[in-house]
mmCIF file of C-alpha atoms and ligand atoms in Angstrom:
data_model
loop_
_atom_site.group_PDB
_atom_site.id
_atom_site.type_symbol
_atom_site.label_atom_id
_atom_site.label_comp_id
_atom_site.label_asym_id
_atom_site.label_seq_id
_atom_site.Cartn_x
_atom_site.Cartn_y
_atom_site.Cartn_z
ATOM 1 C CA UNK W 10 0.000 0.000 0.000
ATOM 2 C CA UNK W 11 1.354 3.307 -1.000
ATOM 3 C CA UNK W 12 1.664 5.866 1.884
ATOM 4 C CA UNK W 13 -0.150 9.611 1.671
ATOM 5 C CA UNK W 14 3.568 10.737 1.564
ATOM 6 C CA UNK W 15 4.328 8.492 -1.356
ATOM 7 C CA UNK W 16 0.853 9.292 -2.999
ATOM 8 C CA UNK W 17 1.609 13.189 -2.504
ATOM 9 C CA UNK W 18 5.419 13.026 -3.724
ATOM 10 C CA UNK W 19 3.798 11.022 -7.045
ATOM 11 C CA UNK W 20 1.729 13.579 -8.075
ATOM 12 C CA UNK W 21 3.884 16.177 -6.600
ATOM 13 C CA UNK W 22 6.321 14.907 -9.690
ATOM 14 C CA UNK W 23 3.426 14.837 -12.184
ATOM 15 C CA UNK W 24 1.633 18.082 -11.260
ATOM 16 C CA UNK W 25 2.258 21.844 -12.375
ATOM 17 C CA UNK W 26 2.123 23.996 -9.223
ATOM 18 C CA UNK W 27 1.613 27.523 -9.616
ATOM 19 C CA UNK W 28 1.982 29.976 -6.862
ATOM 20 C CA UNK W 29 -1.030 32.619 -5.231
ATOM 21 C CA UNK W 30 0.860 35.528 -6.672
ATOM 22 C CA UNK W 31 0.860 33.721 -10.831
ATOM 23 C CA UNK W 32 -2.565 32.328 -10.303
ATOM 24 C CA UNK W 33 -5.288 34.228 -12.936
ATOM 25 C CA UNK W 34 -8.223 34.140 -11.568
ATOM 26 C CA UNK W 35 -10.095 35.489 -14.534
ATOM 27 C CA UNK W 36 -8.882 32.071 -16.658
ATOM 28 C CA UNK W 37 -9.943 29.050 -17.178
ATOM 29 C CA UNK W 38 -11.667 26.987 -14.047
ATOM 30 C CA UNK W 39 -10.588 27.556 -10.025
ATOM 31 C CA UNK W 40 -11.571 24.280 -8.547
ATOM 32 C CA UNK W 41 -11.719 24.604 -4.552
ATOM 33 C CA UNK W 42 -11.746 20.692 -3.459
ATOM 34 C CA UNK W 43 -11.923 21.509 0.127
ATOM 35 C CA UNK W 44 -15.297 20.434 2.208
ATOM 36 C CA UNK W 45 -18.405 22.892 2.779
ATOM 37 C CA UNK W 46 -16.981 23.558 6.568
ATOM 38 C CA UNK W 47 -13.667 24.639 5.095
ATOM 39 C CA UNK W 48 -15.632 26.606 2.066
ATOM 40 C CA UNK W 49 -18.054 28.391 4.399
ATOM 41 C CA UNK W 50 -14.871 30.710 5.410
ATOM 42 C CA UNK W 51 -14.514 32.073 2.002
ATOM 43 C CA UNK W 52 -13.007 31.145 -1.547
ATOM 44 C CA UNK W 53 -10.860 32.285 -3.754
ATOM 45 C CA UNK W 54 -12.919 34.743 -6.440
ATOM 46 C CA UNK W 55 -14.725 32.969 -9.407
ATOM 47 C CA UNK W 56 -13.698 29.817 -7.450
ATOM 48 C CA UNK W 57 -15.875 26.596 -8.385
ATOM 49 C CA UNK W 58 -16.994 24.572 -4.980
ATOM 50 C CA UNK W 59 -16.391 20.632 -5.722
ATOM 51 C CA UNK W 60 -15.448 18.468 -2.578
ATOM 52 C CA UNK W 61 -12.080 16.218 -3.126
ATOM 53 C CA UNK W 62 -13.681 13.201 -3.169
ATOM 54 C CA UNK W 63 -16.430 14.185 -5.732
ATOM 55 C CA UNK W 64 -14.038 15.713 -8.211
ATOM 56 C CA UNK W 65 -13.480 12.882 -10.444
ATOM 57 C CA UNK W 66 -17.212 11.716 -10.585
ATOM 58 C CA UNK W 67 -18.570 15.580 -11.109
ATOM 59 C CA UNK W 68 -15.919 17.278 -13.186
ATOM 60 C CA UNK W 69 -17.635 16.781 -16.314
ATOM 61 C CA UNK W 70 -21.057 18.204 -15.393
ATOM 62 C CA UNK W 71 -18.771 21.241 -14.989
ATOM 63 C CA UNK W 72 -18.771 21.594 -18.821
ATOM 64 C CA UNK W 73 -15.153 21.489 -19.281
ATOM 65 C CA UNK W 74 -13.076 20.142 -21.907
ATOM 66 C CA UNK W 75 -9.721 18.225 -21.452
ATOM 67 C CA UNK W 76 -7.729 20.647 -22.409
ATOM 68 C CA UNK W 77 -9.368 23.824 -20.834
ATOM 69 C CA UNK W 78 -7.080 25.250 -17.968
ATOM 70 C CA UNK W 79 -8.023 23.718 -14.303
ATOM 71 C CA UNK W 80 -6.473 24.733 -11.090
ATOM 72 C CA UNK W 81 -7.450 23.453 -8.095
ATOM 73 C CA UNK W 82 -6.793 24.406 -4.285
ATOM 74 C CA UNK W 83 -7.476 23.046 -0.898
ATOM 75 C CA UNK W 84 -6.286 24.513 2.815
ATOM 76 C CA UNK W 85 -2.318 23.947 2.240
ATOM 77 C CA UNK W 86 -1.768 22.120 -1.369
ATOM 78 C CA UNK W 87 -1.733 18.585 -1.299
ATOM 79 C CA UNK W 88 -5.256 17.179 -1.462
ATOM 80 C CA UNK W 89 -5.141 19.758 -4.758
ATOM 81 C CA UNK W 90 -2.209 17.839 -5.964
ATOM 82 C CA UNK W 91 -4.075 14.378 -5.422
ATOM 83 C CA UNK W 92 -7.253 15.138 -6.816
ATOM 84 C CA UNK W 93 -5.120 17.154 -9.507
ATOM 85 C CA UNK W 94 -3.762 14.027 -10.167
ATOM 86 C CA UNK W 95 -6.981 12.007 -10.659
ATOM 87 C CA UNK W 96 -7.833 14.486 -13.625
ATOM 88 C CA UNK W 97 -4.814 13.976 -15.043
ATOM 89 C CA UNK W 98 -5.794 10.084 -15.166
ATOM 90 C CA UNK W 99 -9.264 10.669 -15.980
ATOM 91 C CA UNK W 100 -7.441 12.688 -19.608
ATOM 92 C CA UNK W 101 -7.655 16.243 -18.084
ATOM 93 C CA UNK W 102 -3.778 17.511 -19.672
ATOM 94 C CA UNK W 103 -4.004 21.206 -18.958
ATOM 95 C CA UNK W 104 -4.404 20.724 -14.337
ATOM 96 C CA UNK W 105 -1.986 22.602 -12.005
ATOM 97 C CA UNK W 106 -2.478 23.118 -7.886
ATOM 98 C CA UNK W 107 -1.970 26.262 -6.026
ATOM 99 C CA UNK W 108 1.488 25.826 -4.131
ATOM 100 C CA UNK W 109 0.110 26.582 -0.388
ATOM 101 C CA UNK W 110 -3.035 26.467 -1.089
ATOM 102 C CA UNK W 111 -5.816 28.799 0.995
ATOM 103 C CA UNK W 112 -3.768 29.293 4.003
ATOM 104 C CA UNK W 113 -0.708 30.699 1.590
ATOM 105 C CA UNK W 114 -3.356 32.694 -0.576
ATOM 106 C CA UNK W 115 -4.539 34.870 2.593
ATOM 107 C CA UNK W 116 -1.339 35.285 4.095
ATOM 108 C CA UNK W 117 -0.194 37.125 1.223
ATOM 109 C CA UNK W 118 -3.024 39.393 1.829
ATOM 110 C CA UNK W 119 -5.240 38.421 -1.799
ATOM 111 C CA UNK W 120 -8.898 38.832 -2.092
ATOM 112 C CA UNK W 121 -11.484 36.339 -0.844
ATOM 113 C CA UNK W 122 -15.118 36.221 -1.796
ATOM 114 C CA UNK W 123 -17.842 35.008 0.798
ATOM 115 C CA UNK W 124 -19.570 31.263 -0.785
ATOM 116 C CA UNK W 125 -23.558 31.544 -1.282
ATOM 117 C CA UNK W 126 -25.945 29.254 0.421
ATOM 118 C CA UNK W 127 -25.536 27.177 -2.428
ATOM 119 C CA UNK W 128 -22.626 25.965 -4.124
ATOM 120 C CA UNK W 129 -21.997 26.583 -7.329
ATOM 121 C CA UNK W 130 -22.234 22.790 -8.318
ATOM 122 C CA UNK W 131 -25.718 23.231 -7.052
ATOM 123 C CA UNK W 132 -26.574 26.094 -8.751
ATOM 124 C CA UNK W 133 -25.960 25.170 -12.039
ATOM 125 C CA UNK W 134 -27.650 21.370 -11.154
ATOM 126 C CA UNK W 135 -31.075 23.292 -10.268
ATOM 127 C CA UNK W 136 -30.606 26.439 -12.714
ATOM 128 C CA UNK W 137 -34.313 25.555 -14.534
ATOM 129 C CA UNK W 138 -35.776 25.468 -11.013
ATOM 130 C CA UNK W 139 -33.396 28.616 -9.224
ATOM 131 C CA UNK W 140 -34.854 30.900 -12.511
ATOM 132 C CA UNK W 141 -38.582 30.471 -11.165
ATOM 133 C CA UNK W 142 -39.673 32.739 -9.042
ATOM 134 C CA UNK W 143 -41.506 30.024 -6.797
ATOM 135 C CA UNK W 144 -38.779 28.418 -5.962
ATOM 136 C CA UNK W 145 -35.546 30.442 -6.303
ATOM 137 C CA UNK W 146 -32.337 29.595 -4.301
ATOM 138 C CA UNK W 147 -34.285 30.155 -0.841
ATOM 139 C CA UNK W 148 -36.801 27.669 -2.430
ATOM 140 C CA UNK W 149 -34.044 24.779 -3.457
ATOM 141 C CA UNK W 150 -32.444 25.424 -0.388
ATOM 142 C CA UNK W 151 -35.478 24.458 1.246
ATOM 143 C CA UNK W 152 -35.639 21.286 -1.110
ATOM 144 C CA UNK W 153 -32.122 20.551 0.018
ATOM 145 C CA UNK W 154 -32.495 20.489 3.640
ATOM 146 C CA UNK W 155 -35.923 18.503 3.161
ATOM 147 C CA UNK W 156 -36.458 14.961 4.605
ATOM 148 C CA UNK W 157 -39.171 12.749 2.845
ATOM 149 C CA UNK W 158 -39.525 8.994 3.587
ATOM 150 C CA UNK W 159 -40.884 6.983 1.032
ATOM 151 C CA UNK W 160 -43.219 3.911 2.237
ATOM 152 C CA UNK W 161 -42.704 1.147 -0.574
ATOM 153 C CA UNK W 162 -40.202 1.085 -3.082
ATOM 154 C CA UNK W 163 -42.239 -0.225 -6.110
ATOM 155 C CA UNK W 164 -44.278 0.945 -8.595
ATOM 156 C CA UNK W 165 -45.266 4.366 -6.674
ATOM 157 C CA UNK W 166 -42.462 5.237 -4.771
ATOM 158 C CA UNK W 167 -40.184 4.549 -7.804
ATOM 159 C CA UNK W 168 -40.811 7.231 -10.080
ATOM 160 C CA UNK W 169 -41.606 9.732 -7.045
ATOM 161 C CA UNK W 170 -37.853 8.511 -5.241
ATOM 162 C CA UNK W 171 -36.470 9.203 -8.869
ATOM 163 C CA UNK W 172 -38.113 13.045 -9.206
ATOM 164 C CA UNK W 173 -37.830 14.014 -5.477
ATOM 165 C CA UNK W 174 -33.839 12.859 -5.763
ATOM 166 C CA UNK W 175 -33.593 14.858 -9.154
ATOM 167 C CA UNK W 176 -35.161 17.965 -8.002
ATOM 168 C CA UNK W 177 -33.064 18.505 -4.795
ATOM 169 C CA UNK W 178 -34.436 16.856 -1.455
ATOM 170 C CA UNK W 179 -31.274 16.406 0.259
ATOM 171 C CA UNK W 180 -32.256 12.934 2.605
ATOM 172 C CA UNK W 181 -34.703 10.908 1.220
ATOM 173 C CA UNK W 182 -35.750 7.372 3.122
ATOM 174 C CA UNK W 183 -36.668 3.859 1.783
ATOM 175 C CA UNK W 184 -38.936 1.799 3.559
ATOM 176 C CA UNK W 185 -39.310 -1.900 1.622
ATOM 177 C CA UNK W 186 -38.190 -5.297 3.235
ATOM 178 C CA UNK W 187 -38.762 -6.973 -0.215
ATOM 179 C CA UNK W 188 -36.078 -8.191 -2.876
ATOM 180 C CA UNK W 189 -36.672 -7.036 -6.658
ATOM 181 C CA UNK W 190 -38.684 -9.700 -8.753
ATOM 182 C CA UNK W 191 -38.509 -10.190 -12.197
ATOM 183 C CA UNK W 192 -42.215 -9.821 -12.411
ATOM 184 C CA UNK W 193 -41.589 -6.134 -10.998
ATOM 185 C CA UNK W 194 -39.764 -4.660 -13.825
ATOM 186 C CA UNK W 195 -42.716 -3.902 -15.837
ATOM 187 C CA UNK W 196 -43.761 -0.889 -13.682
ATOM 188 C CA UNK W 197 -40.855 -0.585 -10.961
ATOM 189 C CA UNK W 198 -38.495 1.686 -12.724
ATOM 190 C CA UNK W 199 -36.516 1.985 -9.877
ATOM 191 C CA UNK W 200 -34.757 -1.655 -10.752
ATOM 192 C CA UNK W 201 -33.272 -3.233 -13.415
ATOM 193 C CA UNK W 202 -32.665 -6.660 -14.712
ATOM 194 C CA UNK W 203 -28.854 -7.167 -12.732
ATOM 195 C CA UNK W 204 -31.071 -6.114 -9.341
ATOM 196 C CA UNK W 205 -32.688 -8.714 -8.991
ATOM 197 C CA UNK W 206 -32.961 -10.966 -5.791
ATOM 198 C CA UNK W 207 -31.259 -7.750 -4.218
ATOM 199 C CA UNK W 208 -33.038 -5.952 -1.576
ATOM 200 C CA UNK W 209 -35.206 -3.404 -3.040
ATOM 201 C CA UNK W 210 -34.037 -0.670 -0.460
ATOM 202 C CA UNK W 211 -30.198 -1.286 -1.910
ATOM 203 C CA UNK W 212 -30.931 -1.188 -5.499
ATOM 204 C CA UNK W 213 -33.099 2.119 -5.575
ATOM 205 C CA UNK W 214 -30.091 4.153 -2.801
ATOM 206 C CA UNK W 215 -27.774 2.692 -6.009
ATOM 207 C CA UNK W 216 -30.048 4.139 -8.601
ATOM 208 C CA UNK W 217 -30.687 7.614 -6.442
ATOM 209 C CA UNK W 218 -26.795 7.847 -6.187
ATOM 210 C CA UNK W 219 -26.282 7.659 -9.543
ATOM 211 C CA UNK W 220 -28.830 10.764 -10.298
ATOM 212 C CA UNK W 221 -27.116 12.933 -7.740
ATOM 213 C CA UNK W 222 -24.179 11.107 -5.166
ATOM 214 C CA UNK W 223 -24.896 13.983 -2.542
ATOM 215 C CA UNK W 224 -28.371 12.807 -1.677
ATOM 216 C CA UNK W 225 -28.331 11.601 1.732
ATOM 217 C CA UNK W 226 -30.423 7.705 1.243
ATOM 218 C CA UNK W 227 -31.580 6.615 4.108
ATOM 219 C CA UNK W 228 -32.242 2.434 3.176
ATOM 220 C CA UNK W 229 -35.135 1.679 5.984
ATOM 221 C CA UNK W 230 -35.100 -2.520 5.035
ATOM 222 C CA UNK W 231 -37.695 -3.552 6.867
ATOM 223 C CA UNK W 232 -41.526 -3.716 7.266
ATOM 224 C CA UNK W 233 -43.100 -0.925 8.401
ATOM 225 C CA UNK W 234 -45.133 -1.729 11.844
ATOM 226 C CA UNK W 235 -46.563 -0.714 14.576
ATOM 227 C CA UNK W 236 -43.285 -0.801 16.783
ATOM 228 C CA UNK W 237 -40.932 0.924 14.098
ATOM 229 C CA UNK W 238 -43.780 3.375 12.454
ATOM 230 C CA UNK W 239 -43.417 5.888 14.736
ATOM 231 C CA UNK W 240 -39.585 6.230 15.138
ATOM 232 C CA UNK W 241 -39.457 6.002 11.382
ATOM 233 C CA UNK W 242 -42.297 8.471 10.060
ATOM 234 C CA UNK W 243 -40.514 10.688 13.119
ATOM 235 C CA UNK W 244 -38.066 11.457 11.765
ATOM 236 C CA UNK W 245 -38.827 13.267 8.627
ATOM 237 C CA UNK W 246 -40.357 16.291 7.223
ATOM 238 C CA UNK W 247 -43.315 14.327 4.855
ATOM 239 C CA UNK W 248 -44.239 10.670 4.196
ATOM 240 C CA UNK W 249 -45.163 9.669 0.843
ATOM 241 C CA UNK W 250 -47.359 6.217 1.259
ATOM 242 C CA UNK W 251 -46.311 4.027 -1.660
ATOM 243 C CA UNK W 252 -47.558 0.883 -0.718
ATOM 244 C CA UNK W 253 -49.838 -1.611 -1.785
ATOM 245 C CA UNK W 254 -51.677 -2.697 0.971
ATOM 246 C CA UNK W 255 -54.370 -1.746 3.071
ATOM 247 C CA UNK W 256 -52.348 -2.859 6.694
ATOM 248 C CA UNK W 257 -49.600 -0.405 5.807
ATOM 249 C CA UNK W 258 -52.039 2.225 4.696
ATOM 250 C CA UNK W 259 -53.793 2.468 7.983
ATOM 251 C CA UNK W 260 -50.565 1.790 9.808
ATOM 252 C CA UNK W 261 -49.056 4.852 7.962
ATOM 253 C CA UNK W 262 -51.886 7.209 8.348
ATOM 254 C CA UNK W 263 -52.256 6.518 12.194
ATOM 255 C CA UNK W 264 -48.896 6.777 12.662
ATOM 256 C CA UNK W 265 -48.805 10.431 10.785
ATOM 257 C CA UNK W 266 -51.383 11.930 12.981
ATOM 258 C CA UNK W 267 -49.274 10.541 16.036
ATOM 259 C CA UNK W 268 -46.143 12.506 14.772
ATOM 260 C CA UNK W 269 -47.583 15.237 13.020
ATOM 261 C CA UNK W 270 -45.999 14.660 9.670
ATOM 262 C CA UNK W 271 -48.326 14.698 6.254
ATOM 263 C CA UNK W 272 -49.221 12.048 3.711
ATOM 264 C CA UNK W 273 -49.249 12.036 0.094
ATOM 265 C CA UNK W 274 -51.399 9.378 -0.447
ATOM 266 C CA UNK W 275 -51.419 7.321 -3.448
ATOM 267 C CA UNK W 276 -53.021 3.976 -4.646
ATOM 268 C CA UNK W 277 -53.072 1.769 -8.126
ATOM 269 C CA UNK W 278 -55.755 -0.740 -9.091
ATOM 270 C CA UNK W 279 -55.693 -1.988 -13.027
ATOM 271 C CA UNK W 280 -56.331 1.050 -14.650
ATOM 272 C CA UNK W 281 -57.263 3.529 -12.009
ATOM 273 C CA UNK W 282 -55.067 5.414 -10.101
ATOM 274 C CA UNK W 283 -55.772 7.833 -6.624
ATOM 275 C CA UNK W 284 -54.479 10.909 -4.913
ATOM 276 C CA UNK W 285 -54.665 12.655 -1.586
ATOM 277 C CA UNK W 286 -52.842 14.395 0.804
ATOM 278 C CA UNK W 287 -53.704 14.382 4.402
ATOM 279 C CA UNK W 288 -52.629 16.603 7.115
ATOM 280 C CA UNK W 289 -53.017 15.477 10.491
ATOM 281 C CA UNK W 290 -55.394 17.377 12.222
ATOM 282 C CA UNK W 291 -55.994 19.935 9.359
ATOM 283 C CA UNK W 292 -57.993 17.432 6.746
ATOM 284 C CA UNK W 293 -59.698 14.453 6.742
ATOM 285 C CA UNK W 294 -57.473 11.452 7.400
ATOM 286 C CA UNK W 295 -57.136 7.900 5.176
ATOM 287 C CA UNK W 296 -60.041 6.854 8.103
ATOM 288 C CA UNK W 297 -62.027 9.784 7.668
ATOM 289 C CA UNK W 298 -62.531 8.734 4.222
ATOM 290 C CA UNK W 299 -62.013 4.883 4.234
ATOM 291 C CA UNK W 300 -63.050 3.975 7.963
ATOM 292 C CA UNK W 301 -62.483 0.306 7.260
ATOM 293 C CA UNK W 302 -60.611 -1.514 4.327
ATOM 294 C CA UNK W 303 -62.564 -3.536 2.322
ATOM 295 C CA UNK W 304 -62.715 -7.313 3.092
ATOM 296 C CA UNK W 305 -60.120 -9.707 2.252
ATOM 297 C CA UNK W 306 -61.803 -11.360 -1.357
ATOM 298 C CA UNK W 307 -62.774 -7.348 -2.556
ATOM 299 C CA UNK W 308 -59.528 -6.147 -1.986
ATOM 300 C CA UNK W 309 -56.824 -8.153 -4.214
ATOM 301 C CA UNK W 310 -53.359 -6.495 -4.181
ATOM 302 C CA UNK W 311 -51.311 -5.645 -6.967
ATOM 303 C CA UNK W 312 -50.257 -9.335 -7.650
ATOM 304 C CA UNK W 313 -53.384 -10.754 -7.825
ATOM 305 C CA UNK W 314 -55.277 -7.869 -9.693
ATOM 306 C CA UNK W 315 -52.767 -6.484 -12.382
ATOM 307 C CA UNK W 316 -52.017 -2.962 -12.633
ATOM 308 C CA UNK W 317 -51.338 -1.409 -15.864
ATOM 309 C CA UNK W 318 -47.385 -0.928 -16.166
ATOM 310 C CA UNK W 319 -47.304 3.281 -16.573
ATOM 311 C CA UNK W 320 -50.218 4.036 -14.121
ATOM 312 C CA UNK W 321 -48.324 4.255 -10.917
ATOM 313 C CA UNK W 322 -45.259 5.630 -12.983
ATOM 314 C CA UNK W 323 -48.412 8.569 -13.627
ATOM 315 C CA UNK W 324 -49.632 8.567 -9.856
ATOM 316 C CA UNK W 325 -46.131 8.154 -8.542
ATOM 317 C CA UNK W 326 -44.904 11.238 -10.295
ATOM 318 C CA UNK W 327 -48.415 12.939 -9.107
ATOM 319 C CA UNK W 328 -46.799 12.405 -5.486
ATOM 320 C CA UNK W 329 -43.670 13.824 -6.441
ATOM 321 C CA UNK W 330 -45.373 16.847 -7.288
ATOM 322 C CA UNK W 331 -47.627 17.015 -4.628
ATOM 323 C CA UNK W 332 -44.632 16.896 -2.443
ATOM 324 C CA UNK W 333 -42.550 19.283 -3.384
ATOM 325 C CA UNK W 334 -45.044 22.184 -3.555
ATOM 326 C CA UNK W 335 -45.916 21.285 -0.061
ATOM 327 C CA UNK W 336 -42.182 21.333 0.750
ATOM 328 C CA UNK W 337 -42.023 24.620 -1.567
ATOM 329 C CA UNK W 338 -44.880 25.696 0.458
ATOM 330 C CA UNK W 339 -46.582 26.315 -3.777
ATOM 331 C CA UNK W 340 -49.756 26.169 -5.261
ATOM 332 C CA UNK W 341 -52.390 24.018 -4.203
ATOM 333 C CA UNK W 342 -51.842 21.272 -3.003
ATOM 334 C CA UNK W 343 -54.437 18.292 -2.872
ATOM 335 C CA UNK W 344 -55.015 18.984 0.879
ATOM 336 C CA UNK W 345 -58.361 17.711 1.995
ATOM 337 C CA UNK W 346 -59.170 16.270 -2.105
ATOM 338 C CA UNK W 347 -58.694 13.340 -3.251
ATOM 339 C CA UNK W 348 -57.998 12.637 -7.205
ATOM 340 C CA UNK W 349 -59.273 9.827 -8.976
ATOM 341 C CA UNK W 350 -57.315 9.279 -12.075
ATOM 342 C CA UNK W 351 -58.791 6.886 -15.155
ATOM 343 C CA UNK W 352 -55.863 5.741 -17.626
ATOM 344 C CA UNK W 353 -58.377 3.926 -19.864
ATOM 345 C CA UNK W 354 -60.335 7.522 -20.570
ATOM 346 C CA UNK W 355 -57.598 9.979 -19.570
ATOM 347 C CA UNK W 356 -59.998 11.443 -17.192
ATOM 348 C CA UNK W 357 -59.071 13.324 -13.641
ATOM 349 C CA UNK W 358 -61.446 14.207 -11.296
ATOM 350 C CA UNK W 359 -61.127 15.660 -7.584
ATOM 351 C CA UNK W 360 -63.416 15.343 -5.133
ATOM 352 C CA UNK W 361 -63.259 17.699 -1.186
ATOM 353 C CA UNK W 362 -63.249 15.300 1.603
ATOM 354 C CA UNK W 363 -64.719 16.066 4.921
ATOM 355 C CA UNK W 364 -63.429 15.076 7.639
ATOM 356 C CA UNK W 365 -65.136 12.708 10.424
ATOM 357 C CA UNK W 366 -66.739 13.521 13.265
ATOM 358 C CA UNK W 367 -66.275 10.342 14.887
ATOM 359 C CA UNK W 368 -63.277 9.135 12.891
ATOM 360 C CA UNK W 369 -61.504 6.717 15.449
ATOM 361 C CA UNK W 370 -57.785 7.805 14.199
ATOM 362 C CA UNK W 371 -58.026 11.327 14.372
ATOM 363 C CA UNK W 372 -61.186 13.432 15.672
ATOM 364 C CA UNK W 373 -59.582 12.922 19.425
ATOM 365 C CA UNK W 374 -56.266 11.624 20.969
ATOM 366 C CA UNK W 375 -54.735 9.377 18.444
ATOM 367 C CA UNK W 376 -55.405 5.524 19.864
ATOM 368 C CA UNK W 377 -52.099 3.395 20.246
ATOM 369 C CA UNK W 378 -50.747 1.855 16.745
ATOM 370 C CA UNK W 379 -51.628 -1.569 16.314
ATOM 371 C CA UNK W 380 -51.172 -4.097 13.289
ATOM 372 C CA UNK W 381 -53.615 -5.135 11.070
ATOM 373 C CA UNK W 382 -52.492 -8.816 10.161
ATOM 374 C CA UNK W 383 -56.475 -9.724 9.236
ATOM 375 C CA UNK W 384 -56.285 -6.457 6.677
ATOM 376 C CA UNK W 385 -55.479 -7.404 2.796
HETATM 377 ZN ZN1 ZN G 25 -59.715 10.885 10.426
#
């Protein structure tokens, strides 16, 4: 194993090193590798934000070519040199470090600039959404410091993990205790064919990393119930209930009026797909509007009923949406509706849901959580 002394006096041999006082600011790309504490001090002006151990994967949504002029710098020079060094391998031929680094750059007195919230890396991932007034940098800021747990990592919580990942919302949790199934891939985008037999929570962190490696994935690979609902739903900003059964669905929506946290609601049978969002306390609850779940032979799950393969890719990317105007605080969200969605005739229609009087989940103190094993 090669030493960090060895590793440093390598690409100390390979590397151009240019000094604070010969460094151009206005040319080419200035590539500060250090991490966001070390940023938050101040940069070097025109400086690029990229963290050392994201350089290699990220330098080309930077828009550079291999020959365009990169210098990187870090506190004192030599994790520049090393990640210097990795562009040279990756074909990068034009790469120097600044000799010193930060600390030599401010000794000699040279200006600094203060970083924005957001890094530059960020801003030019979420330009189309930091251009819109309703969301701005304040707005993807927001997005980035947002915690959504996903319940189900199928056909619904697929395309809505995918879109919430894309857009910005910086920890996003799993909750599935199954393995990917070939039968799956025909609506659970998530997957692919080399994922199977793998546990579903594992593949869809692997596919969320590669859309954006910054997003914090929280892999929850278990089944949600009643002793681990609380303690999971707890601990984020919005649940998004992606699962195909009516034991979960209760499960979920009791355990979101314990904690406080909303629901988007979704659900998938054949052809038809449905919508709500429920805050606890505000609107009716999943109870207020479905007191009991059907019985057993009325209510066949996804397995046994068929689902058209795009419908919950439609409805799943309808929770998306509904999620991140509530986290955007946008629009109107369907708080106290619920949507009723028709493939077949490519109809939508909403309809207001009241809440109940005597609902057992939510018009007093919430009762303790309890399984529903005799649910569908
Ligand atoms: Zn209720």
């Amino acid at each position: 194993m090669e030493t960090y002394q060895q590793k440093l006096a390598a690409a100390r041999e390979r590397v151009e090193e240019v000094t604070p006082e010969a460094l151009n600011v206005a040319a080419g790309l200035i590539l500060d590798v250090r991490t966001s504490d070390e940023t938050a001090l101040g940069l070097i002006p025109n400086a690029v934000t990229l963290p050392m151990d994201r350089v290699k994967a990220e330098i080309r949504s930077l828009d550079v070519q291999p020959g365009d002029r990169i210098v990187l710098y870090c506190a004192v020079g030599e994790r520049s040199l090393l990640a210097a060094a990795e562009l040279l391998d990756a074909g990068y031929t034009n790469v120097a470090s600044l000799a010193g680094g930060m600390k030599r750059w401010m000794s000699l007195g040279l200006p600094t600039t203060s970083p924005s919230g957001l890094s530059d890396l960020s801003r030019r991932r979420y330009a189309r959404h930091i251009v819109m007034p309703q969301v701005g940098i304040a707005g993807q800021q927001t997005l980035i410091d947002a915690r959504v747990v996903i319940i189900g990592a199928g056909g619904l919580g697929s395309p809505a993990a995918l879109y919430l990942a894309a857009a910005g919302v910086g920890t996003i949790g799993l909750v599935d205790h199954d393995v990917v199934e070939l039968s799956n891939l025909q609506r659970q985008i998530l997957h692919g064919t080399a994922d199977i037999g793998m546990a579903k929570v594992t593949s869809g962190a692997q596919r969320i990393r590669e859309i954006d490696s910054s997003v914090s994935i929280q892999p929850h690979d278990t089944m949600l119930d009643s002793s681990n609902a609380l303690g999971i739903l707890g601990s984020y900003d919005l649940a998004i209930d992606a699962t195909d059964n009516f034991a979960t669905r209760y499960l979920i929506n009791d355990a979101s009026i314990h904690v406080g946290v909303p629901v988007v609601h979704g659900s998938v049978f054949r052809f038809e797909g449905q919508l709500a969002v429920f805050k606890p306390h505000e609107t009716a609850c999943y109870r207020c509007v479905f007191p009991d779940p059907p019985p057993g032979d009325l209510a066949p799950n996804c397995t046994e009923a068929g689902v058209f393969g795009v419908l919950p890719g439609v409805v799943g990317t309808m929770q998306a949406t509904e999620a991140l105007k509530l986290l955007l605080g946008i629009g109107e969200p369907l708080l106290g509706r619920l949507l009723t969605y028709d493939a077949l005739s490519q109809t939508i229609h909403t309809v207001r849901l009241k809440r109940r009087p005597d609902c057992v989940a939510c018009s007093g103190p919430p009762p303790p959580l309890r399984d529903h094993p005799e649910y569908c």
